[in-house]
Coordinates of C-alpha atoms and ligand atoms in Angstrom, one line a residue:
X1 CA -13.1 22.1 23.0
X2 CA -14.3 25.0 21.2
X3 CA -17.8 25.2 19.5
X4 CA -17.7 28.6 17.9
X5 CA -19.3 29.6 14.7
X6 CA -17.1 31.3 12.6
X7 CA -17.6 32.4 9.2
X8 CA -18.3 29.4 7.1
X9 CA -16.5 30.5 3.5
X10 CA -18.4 29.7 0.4
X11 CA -21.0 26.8 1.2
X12 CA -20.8 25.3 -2.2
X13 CA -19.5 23.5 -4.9
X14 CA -19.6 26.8 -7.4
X15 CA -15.5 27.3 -7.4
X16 CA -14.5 24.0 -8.2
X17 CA -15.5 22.6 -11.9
X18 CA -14.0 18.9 -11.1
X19 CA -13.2 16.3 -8.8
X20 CA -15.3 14.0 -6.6
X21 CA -16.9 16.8 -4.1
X22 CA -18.6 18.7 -6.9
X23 CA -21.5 18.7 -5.1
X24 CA -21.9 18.3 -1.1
X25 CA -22.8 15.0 0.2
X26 CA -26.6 14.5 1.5
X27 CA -25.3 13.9 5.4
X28 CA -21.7 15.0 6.3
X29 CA -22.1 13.5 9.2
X30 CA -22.7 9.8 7.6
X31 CA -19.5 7.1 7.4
X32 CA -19.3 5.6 4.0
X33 CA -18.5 1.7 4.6
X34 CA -16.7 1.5 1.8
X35 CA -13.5 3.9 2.8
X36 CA -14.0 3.5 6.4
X37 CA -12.4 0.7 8.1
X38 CA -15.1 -2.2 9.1
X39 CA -15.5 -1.7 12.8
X40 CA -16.2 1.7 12.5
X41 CA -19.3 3.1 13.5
X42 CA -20.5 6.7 15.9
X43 CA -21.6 6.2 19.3
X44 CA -24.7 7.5 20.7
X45 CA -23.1 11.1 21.6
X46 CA -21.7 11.3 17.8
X47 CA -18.1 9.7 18.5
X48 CA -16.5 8.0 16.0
X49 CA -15.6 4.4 17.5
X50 CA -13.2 1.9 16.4
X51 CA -12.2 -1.5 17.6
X52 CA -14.7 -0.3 20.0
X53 CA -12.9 2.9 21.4
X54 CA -13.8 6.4 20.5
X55 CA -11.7 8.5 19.1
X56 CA -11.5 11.7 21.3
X57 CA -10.3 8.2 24.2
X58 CA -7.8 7.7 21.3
X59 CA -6.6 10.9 21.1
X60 CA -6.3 11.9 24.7
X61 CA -4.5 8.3 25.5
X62 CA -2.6 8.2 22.0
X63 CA -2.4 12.3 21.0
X64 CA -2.6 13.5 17.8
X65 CA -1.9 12.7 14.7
X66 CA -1.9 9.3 15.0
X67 CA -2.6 6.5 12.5
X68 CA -5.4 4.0 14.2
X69 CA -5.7 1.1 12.9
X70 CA -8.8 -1.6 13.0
X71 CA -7.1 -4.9 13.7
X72 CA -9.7 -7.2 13.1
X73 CA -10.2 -5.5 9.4
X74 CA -6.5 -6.3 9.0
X75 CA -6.8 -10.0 9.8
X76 CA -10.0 -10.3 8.0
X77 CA -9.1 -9.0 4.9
X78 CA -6.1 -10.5 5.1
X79 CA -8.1 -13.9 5.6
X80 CA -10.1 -13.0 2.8
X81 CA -7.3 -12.8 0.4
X82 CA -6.2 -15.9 1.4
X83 CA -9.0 -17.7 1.5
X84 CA -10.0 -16.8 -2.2
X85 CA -6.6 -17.5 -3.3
X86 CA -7.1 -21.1 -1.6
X87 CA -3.8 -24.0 -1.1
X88 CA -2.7 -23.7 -4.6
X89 CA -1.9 -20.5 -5.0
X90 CA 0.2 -18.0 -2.5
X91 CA -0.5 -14.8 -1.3
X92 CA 2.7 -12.4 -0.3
X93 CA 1.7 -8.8 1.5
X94 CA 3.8 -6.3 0.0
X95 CA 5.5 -5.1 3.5
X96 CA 6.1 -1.8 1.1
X97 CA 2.9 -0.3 1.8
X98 CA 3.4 -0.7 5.7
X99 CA 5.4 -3.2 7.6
X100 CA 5.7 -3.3 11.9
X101 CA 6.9 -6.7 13.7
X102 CA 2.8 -7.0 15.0
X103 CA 2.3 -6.7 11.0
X104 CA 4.7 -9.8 10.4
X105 CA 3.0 -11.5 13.4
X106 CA -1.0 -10.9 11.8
X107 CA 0.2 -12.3 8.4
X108 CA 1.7 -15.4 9.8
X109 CA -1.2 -16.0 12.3
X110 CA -3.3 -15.6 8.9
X111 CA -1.3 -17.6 6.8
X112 CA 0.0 -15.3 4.3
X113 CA 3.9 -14.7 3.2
X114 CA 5.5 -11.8 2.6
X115 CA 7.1 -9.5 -0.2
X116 CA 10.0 -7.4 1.4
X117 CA 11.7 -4.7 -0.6
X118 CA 14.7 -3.7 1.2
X119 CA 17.3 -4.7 3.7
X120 CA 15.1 -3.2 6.7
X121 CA 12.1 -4.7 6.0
X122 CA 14.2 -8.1 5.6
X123 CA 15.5 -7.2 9.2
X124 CA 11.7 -6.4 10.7
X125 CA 10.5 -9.2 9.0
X126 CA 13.3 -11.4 10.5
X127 CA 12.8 -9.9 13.9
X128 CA 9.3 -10.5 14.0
X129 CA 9.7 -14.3 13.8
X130 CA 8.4 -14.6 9.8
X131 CA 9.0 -17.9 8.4
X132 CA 12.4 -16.9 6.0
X133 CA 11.2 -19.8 3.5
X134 CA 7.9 -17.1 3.5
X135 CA 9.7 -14.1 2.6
X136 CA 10.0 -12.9 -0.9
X137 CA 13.2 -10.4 -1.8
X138 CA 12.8 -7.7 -4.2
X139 CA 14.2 -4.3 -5.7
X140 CA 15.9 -2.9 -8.8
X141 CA 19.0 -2.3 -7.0
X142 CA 20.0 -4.4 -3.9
X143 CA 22.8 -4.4 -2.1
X144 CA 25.4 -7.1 -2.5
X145 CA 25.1 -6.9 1.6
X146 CA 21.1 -7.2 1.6
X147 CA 21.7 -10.1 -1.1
X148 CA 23.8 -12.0 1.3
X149 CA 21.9 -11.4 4.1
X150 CA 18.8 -12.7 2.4
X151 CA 20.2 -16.0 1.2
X152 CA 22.1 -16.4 4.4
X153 CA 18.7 -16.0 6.1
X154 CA 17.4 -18.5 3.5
X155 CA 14.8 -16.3 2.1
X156 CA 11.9 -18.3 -0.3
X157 CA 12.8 -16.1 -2.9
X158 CA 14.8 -13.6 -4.6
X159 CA 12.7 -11.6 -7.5
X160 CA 15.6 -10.7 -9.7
X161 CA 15.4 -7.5 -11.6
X162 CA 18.4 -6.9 -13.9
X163 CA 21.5 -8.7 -16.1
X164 CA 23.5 -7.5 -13.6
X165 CA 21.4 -8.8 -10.6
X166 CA 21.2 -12.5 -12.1
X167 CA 25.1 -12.6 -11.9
X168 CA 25.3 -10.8 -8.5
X169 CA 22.6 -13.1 -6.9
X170 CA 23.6 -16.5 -8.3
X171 CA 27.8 -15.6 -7.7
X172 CA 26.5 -14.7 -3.7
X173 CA 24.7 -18.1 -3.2
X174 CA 27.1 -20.4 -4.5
X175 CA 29.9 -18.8 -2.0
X176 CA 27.6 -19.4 0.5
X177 CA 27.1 -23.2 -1.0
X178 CA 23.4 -22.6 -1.5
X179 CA 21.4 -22.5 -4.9
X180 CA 18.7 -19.3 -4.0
X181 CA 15.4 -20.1 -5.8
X182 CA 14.2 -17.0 -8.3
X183 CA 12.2 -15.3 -10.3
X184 CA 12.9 -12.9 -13.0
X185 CA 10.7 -9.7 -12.9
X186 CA 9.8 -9.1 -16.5
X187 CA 7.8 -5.7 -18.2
X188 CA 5.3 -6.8 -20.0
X189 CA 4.3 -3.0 -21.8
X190 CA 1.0 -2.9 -20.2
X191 CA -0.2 0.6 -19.4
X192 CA -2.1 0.7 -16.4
X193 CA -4.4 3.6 -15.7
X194 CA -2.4 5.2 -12.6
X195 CA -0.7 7.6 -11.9
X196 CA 2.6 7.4 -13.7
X197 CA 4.5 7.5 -10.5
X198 CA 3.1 4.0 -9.5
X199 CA 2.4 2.4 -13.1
X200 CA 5.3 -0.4 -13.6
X201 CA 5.2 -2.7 -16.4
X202 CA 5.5 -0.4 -19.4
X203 CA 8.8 -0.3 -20.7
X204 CA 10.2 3.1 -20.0
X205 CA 11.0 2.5 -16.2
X206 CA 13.2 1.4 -14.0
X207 CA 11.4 -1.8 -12.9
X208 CA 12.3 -5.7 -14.2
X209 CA 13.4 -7.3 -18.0
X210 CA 11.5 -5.5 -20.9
X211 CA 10.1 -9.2 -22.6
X212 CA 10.0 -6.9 -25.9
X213 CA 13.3 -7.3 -28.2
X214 CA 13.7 -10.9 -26.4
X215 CA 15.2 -9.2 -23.6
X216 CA 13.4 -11.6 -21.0
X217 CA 13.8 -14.8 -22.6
X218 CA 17.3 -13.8 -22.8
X219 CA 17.2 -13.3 -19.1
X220 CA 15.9 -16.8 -18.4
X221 CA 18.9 -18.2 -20.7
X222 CA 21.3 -16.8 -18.7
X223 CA 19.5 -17.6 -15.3
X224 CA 19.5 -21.5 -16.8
X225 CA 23.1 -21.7 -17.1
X226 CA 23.9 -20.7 -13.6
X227 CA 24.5 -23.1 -10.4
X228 CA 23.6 -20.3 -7.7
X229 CA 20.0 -19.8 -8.9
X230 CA 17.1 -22.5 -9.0
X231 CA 14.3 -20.0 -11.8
X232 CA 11.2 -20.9 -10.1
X233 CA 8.8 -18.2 -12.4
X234 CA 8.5 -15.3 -13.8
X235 CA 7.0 -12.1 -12.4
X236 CA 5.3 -9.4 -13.5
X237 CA 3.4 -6.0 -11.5
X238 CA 1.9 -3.6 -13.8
X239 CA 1.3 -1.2 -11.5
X240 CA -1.0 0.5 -8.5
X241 CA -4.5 1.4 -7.4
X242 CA -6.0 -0.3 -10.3
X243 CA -9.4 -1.5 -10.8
X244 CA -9.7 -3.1 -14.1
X245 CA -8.7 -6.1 -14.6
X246 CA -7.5 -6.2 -18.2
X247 CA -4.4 -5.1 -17.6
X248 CA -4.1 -8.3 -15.6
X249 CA -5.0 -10.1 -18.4
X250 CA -2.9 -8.9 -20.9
X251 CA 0.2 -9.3 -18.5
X252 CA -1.1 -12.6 -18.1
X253 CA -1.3 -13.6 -21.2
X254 CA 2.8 -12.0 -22.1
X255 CA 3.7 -13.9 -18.8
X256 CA 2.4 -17.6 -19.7
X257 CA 3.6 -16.5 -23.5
X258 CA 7.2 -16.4 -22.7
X259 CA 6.5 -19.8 -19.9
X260 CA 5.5 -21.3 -23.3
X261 CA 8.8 -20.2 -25.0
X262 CA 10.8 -21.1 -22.4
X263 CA 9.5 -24.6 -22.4
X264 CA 9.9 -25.1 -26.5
X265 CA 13.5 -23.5 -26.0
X266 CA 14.7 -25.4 -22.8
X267 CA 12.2 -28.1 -22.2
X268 CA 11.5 -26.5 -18.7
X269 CA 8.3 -25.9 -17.2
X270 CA 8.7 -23.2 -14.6
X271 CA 6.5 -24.0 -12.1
X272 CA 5.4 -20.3 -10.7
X273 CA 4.2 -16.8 -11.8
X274 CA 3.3 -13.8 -9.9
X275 CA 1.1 -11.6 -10.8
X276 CA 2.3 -8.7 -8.3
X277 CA -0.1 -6.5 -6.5
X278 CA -1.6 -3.1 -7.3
X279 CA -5.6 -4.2 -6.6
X280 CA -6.5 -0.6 -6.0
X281 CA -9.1 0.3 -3.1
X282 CA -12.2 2.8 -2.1
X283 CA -10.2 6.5 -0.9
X284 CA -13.4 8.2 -1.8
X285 CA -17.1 6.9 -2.6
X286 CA -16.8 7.0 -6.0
X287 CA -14.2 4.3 -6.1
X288 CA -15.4 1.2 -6.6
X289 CA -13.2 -1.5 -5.6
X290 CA -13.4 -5.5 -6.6
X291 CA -13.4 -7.8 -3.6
X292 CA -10.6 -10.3 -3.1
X293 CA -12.7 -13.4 -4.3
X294 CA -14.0 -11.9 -7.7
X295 CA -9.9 -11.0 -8.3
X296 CA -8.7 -14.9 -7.1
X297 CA -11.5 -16.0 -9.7
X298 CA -10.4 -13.5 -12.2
X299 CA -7.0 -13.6 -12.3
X300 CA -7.0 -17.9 -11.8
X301 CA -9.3 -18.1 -14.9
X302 CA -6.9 -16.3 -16.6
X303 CA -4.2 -18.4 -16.1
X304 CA -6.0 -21.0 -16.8
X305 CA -7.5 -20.3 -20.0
X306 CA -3.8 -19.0 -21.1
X307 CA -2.1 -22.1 -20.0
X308 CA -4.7 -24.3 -21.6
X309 CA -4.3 -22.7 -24.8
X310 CA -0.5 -22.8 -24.4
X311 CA -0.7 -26.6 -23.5
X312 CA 1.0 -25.5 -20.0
X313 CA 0.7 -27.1 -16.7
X314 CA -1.0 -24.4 -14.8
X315 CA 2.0 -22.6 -12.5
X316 CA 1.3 -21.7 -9.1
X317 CA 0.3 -18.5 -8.8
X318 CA 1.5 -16.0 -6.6
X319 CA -0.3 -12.1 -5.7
X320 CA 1.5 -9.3 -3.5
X321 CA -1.4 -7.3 -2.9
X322 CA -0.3 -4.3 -0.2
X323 CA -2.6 -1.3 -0.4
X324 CA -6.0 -3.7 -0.6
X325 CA -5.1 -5.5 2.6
X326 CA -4.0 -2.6 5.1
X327 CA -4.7 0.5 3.2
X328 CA -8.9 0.7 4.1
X329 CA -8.1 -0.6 8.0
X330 CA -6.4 2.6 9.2
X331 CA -7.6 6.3 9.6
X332 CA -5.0 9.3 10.4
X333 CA -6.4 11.2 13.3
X334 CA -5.9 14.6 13.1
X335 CA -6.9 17.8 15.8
X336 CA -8.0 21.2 14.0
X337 CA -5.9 23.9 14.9
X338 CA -6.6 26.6 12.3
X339 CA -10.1 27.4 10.4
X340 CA -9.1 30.3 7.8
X341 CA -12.0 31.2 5.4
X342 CA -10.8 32.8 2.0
X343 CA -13.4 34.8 0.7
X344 CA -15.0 33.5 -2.6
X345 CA -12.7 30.6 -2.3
X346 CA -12.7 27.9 0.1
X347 CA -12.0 27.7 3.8
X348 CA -8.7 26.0 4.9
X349 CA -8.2 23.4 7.8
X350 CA -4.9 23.4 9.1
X351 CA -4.0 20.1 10.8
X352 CA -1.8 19.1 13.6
X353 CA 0.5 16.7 10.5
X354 CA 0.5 17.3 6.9
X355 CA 3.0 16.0 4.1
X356 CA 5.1 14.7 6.7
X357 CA 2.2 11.8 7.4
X358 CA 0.5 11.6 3.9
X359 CA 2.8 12.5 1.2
X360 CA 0.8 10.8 -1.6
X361 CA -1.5 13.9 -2.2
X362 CA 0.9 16.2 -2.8
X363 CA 3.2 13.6 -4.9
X364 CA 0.6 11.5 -6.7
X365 CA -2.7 14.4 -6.5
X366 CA -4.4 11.4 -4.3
X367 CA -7.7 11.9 -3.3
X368 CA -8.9 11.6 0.2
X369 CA -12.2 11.6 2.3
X370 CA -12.2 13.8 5.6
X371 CA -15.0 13.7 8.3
X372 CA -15.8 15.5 11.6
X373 CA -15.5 12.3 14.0
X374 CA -15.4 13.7 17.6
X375 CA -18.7 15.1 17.3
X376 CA -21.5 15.0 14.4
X377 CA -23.1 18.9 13.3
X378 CA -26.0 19.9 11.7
X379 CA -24.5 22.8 10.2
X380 CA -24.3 23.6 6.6
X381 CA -21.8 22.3 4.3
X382 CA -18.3 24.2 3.9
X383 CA -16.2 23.7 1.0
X384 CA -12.8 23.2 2.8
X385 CA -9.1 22.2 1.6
X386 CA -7.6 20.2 5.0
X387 CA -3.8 20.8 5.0
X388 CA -0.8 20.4 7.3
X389 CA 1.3 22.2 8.7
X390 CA 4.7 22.3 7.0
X391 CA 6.4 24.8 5.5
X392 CA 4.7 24.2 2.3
X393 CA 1.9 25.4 0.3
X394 CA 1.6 22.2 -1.4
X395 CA 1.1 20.4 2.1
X396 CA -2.1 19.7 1.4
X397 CA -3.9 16.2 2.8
X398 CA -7.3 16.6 1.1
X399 CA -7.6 18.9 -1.9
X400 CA -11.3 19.2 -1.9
X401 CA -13.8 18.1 1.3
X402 CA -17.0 19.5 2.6
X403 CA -17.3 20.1 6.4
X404 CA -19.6 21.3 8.9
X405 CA -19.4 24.8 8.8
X406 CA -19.2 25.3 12.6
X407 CA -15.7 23.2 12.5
X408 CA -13.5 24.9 15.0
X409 CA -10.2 24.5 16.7
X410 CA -9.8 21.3 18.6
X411 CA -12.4 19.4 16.7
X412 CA -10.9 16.1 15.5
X413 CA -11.3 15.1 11.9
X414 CA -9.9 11.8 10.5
X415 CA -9.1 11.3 6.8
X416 CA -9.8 7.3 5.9
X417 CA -7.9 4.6 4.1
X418 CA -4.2 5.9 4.9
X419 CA -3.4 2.6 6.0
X420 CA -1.1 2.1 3.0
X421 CA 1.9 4.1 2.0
X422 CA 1.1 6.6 4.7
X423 CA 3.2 5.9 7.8
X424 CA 5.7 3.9 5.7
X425 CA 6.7 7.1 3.0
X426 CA 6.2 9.2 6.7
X427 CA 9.3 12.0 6.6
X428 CA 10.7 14.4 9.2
X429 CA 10.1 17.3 6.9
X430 CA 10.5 20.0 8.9
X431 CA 11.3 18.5 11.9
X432 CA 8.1 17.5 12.1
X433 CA 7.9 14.1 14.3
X434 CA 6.5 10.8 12.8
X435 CA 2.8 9.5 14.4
X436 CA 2.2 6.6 16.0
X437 CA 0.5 3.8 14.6
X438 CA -2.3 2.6 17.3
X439 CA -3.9 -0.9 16.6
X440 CA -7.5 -1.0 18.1
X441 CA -9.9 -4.4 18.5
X442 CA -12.4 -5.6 21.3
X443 CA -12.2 -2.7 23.2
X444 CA -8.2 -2.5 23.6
X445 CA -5.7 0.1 21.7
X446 CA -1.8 -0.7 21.5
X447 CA 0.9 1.4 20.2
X448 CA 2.5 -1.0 18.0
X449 CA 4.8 1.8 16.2
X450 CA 5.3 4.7 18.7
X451 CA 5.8 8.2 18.0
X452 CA 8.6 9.5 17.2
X453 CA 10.3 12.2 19.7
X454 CA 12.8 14.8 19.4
X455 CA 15.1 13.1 21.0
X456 CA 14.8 10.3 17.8
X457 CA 15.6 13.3 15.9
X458 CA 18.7 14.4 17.9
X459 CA 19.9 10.9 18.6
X460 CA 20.7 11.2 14.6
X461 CA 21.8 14.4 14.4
X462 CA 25.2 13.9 16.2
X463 CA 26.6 17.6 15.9
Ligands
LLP501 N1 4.5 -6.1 -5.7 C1 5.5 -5.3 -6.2 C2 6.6 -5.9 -7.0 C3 5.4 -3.9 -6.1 O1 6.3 -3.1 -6.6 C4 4.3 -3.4 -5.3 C5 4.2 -1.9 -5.2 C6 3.4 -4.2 -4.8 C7 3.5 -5.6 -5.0 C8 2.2 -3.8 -3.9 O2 1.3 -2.9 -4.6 P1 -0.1 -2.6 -3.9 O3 -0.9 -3.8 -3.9 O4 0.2 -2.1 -2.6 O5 -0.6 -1.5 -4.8 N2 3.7 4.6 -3.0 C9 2.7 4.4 -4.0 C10 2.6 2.9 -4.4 C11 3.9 2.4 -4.8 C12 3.8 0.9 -5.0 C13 5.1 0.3 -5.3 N3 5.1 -1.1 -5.5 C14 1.4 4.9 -3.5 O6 1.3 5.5 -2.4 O7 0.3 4.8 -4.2

């Protein structure tokens, strides 16, 4: 591995007037705790270790890039949402943010269910072993196929988004004799602070039954009438990467609202609400993220107090928290192949992945954490942008990092908290082949998704 000093770029913060690397942190060579994933630490010789194996082990085993993932951080956060949530209330991992058959197999050794979104995370899901009555069903638009094959599978579940859905879903299960239990996903017109991209419950989207204009309660009439469907709830997700709970409590509030007019119209109780997911987590250190017991509290006391006032029994409640469960237990692992000073500017790191591995940078202006793991440096700080390398100027993976100035070719550098919406938006932009996803613990790394190969990308491609 090379060690060469080359020259270093502008050393600080004077080009950039915002973000979170305005000024250089005290010790590049220090691991923040909060976007790292738990059981990572640096070994006496300056390694990064994880699931106690160092990464330069990792990457001559595994290559690079390659996602690594912490296992026992999975399993324990996973715990510790379920433990907070406790026996009367359920906790569904939204398989969106990144679903593999081991995945499936942690979540039901851990005792949580999970939301699927689509008919191939239905099939992993299935294939893994998962518990069908476990499994949640959602989407704006399934197929009448993915439909089938969920109540055929006997799915616990089917969040129904549209008019058009209600028919589709309760016509299905009564020609295959069943009656499919459901909820209707409602918009409440919350704004959460996000991105827009990933904000859902205002009411200019595509996403669930606007309850403004009576739209919802309209919903539930129909959903009443019909023999295929048993309406369980009602289901609302504002949104993603979110920190404030308010928004929570405004949706709550609309949610056990329209409970409360559903029981003076029909006489019904219905005996669930979701709350969705979207608890946001630590990418950088200035994120400040609330831990799953403080949200269980939060969210229940919520409820409560609503339901109270309402004269409700208190539903179960169900959360489909994704991102805070696997998105601080993996890091991508990345070799330096380029180091290109711009004068006056910045210096730019070009990576052996890019877009193709973490799109959410260039499609939501996400921002990231980088550090030098395969060695620690005392060199200065160097203002760097770390970016892939696609065919793309915007293929950038972190917009703004310092770095030891003597970073050189065939360092490695890992960029934290990409265990969410990392591998599973992955693309083959440019050909470019899909990393692996290694899962690390006790001393042991697995492959549990391998990388992809050309001849993946030719099997396709069939002339
Ligand atoms: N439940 C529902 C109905 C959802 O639509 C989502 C996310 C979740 C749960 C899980 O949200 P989480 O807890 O993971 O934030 N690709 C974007 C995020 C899109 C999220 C879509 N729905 C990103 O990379 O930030």
């Amino acid at each position: 591995m090379s060690r060469s000093a080359h020259p270093a770029g502008p050393r600080h913060a004077d080009v950039l007037t915002e973000g979170h690397y305005s000024a250089p942190p005290a010790d590049l060579n220090a691991l923040d705790p909060k976007v790292w994933a738990r059981t990572v630490s640096r070994d006496e010789d300056g390694v990064l270790t994880v699931g106690g194996r160092t990464v330069t082990g990792l990457a001559e085993e595994f290559g690079t890039p390659a996602y690594i993932l912490d296992e026992a951080d999975f399993r324990a956060r996973a715990r510790a949402w379920r433990t907070a949530f406790g026996t009367d209330a359920d906790v569904f991992y939204a398989g969106k943010a990144f679903l593999s058959r081991a995945v499936v197999r942690w979540l039901d050794e851990e005792g949580l269910n999970l939301d699927v979104c689509s008919g191939g995370e239905l099939a992993t899901a299935l294939s893994a072993g998962m518990d069908p009555a476990r499994i949640a069903f959602h989407g704006n638009n399934k197929s009448t196929d993915e439909i089938r094959r969920a109540v055929e599978a006997g799915v616990g579940r089917i969040v129904l988004d549209s008019f058009q859905e209600i028919v589709r879903v309760a016509h299905i299960a009564q020609e295959l004799g069943k009656r499919q239990k459901a909820q209707i996903r409602i918009t409440v017109g919350v704004e959460a602070h996000t991105h827009e991209f990933i904000a859902t419950a205002h009411e200019d989207q595509k996403f669930g039954i606007p309850l403004a204009g009576g739209q919802a309660a309209e919903a539930v009439r129909r959903a009443l009438t019909l023999d295929g469907l048993e309406l369980i709830g009602i289901h609302s997700h504002i949104g993603s990467q979110i920190f404030d709970m308010s928004g929570f409590e405004v949706a709550a509030h609309r949610v056990v609202g329209l409970l409360k007019d559903i029981r003076d119209e029909h006489g019904v109780e219905l005996p669930e609400i979701d709350l969705g997911g979207g608890l946001g987590i630590a990418y950088t250190s200035s994120d400040d993220p609330r831990e799953p017991h403080e949200i269980a509290k939060a969210l229940t006391e919520i409820v409560t107090r609503e339901c109270e006032a309402a004269r409700l029994r208190v539903p179960r409640i169900s959360v489909e928290p994704g991102r805070a469960i696997v998105g601080p237990t993996a890091f991508t692992l990345y070799e330096v192949g380029t180091v290109k000073p711009l004068e006056s500017l910045r210096t730019y790191v070009s990576v052996d992945g890019g877009m193709s591995d973490n799109i959410r940078t260039a499609l939501y202006d996400a921002e990231y954490s980088v550090a030098l793991v395969s060695r620690t440096s005392d060199a200065e700080p160097m203002l760097t942008r770390v970016v892939g390398k696609h065919c793309e100027s915007g293929d950038i993976v972190v917009k703004d990092a310092f770095l030891p100035a003597d970073l050189a070719p065939g360092d490695l550098i890992a960029v934290p908290a990409t265990g969410a919406y990392c591998r599973s938006m992955a693309s083959n932009y440019n050909h470019v082949l899909r990393p692996p996803v290694v899962a690390v613990g006790d001393g042991e790394a697995r492959v549990i998704v391998r990388r992809e190969t050309e001849e993946d990308l030719l099997r396709l491609d069939v002339g």
